[in-house]
Short mmCIF file of C-alpha atoms in Angstrom, two decimals:
data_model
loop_
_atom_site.label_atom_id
_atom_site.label_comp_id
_atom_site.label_asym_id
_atom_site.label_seq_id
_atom_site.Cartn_x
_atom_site.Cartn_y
_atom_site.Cartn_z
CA UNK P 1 111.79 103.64 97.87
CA UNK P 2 108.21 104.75 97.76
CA UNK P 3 108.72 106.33 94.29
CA UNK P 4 109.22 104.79 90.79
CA UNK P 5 109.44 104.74 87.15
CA UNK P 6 106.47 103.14 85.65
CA UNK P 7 106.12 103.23 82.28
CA UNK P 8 107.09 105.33 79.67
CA UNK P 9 103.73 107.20 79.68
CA UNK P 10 104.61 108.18 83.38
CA UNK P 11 108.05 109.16 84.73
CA UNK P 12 106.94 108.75 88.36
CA UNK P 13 104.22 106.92 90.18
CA UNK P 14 103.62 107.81 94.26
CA UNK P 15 101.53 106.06 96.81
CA UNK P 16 98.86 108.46 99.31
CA UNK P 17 96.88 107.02 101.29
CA UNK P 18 93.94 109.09 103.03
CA UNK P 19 93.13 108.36 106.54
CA UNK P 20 91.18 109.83 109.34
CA UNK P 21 87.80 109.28 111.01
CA UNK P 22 84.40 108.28 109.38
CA UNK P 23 82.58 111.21 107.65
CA UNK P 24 85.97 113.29 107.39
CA UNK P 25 85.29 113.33 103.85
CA UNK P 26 87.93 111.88 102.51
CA UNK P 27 85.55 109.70 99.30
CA UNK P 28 84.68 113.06 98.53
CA UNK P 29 88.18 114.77 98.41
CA UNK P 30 89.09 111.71 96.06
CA UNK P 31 86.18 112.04 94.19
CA UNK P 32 86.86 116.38 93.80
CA UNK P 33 90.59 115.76 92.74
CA UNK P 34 90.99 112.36 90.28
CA UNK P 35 87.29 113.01 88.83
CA UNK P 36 86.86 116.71 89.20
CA UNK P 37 83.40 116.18 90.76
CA UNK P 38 81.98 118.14 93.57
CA UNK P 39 79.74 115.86 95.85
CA UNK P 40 78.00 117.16 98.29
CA UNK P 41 76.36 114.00 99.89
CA UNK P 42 78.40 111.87 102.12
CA UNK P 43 78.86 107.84 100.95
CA UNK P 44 80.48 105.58 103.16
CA UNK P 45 83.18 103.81 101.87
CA UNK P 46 82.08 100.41 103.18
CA UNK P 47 78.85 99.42 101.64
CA UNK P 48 78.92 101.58 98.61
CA UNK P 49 80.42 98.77 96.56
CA UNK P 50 83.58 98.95 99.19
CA UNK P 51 83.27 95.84 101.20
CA UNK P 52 87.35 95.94 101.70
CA UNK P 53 87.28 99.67 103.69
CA UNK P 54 89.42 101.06 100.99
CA UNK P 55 88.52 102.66 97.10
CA UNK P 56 91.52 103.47 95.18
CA UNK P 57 91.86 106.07 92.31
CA UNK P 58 94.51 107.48 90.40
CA UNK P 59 95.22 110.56 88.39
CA UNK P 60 98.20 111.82 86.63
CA UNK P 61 100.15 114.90 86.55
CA UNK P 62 101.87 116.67 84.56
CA UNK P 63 104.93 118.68 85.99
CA UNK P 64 106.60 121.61 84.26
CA UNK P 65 105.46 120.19 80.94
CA UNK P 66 108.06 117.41 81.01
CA UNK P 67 107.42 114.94 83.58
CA UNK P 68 104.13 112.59 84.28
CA UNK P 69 103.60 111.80 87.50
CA UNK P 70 101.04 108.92 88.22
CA UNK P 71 99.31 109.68 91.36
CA UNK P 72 98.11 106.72 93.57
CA UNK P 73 95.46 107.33 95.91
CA UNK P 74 93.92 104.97 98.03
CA UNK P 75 90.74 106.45 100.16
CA UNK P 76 90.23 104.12 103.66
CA UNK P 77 86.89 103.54 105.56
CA UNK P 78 87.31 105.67 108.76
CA UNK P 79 85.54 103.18 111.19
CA UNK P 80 87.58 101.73 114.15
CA UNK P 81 86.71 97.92 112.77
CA UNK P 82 88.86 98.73 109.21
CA UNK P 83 92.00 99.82 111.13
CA UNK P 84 93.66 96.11 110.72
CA UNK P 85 92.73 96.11 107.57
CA UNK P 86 94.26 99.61 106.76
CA UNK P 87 97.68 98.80 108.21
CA UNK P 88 98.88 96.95 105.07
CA UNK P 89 97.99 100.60 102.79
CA UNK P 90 100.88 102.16 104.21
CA UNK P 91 103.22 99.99 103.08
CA UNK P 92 105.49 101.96 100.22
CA UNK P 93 102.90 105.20 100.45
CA UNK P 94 105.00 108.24 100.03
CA UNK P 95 102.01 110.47 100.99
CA UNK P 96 99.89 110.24 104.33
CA UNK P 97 97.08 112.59 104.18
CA UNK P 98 94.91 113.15 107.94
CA UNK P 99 92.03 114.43 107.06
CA UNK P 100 89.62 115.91 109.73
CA UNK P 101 85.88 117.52 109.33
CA UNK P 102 86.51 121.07 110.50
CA UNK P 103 82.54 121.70 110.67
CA UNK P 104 82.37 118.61 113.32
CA UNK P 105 85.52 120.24 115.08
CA UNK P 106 83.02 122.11 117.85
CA UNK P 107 84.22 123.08 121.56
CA UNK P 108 82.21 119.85 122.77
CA UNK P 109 84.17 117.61 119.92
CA UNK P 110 87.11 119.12 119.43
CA UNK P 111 89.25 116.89 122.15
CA UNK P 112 87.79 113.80 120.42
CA UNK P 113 88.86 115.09 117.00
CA UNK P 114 92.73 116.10 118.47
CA UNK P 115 92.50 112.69 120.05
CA UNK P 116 91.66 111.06 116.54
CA UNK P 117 94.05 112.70 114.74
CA UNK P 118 96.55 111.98 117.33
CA UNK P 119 95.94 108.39 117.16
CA UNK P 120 96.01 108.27 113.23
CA UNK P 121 99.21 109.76 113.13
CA UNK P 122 100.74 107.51 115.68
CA UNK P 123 99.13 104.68 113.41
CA UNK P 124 100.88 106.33 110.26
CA UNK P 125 104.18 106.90 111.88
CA UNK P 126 104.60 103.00 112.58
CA UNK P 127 103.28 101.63 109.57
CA UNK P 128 104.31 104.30 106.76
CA UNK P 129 107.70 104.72 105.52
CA UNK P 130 110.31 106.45 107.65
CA UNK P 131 110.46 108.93 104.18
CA UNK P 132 106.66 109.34 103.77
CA UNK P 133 105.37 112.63 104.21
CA UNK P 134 102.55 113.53 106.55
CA UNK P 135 99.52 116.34 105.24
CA UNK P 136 96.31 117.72 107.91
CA UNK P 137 93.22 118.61 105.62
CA UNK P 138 90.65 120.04 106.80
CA UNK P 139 87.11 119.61 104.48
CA UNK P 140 84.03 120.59 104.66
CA UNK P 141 85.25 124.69 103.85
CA UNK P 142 81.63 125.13 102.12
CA UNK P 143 80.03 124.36 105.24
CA UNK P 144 82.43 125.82 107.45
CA UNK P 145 80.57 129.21 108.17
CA UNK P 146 77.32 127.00 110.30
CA UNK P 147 81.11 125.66 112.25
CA UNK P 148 82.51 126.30 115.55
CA UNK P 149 85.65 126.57 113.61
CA UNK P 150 84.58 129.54 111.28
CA UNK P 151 83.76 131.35 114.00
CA UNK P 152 86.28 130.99 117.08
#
């Protein structure tokens, strides 16, 4: 359902769609993976040219040197006033990726983080596929040694 043939350039084409809170990262993990760009400066995806709460890239892949596999990836605004908007991204997605900052995931915010998640993936679960998949990323690794994380 949430695959399908394209063209005959790709064999495959799947839907992910990156969600989780505001700052997570997530423009910058698109950014790292279709554009193979490191940036270490945080843009909000709302304002930047994003008035919508959602940028969309795509990338394909090539997969034991026979099949192309079109990647899809659409990157939503974590802010609580986008979340109506984001419902409609998980239609057909085959790919649900949480994504949390594990620098920001202290002792004092870690309950609001677990919370987050929690309510992302509840989001996910109604709107998404009964098929799609569900992925936790952590980001922020570089900075992950100044991180309650990195250390407990």
């Amino acid at each position: 359902q949430s695959r399908k043939r394209v063209s005959k350039s790709e064999d495959a084409q799947f839907k992910v769609i990156m969600v989780g809170m505001s700052g997570a990262g997530k423009s910058c993990l698109l950014t790292r993976y279709t554009k193979d760009l490191f940036v270490s400066e945080h843009t909000v995806t709302v304002g930047g040219g994003c008035e919508l709460g959602v940028e969309f890239a795509s990338k394909v892949i090539k997969i034991d040197e026979k099949f192309n596999v079109k990647l899809q990836i659409w990157d939503t605004a974590g802010q609580e006033s986008f979340k109506s908007i984001i419902k409609s991204y998980y239609r057909n997605s085959s790919v649900v990726f949480l994504v949390y900052n594990i620098v920001k995931y202290s002792s004092t915010t870690q309950q609001g983080i677990i919370l987050s998640l929690e309510s992302w993936l509840a989001e996910a679960r109604e709107h998404a596929p009964p098929s799609a998949m569900f992925v936790l990323i952590g980001t922020h690794l570089d900075e992950a040694e100044t991180g309650y994380f990195w250390r407990n």
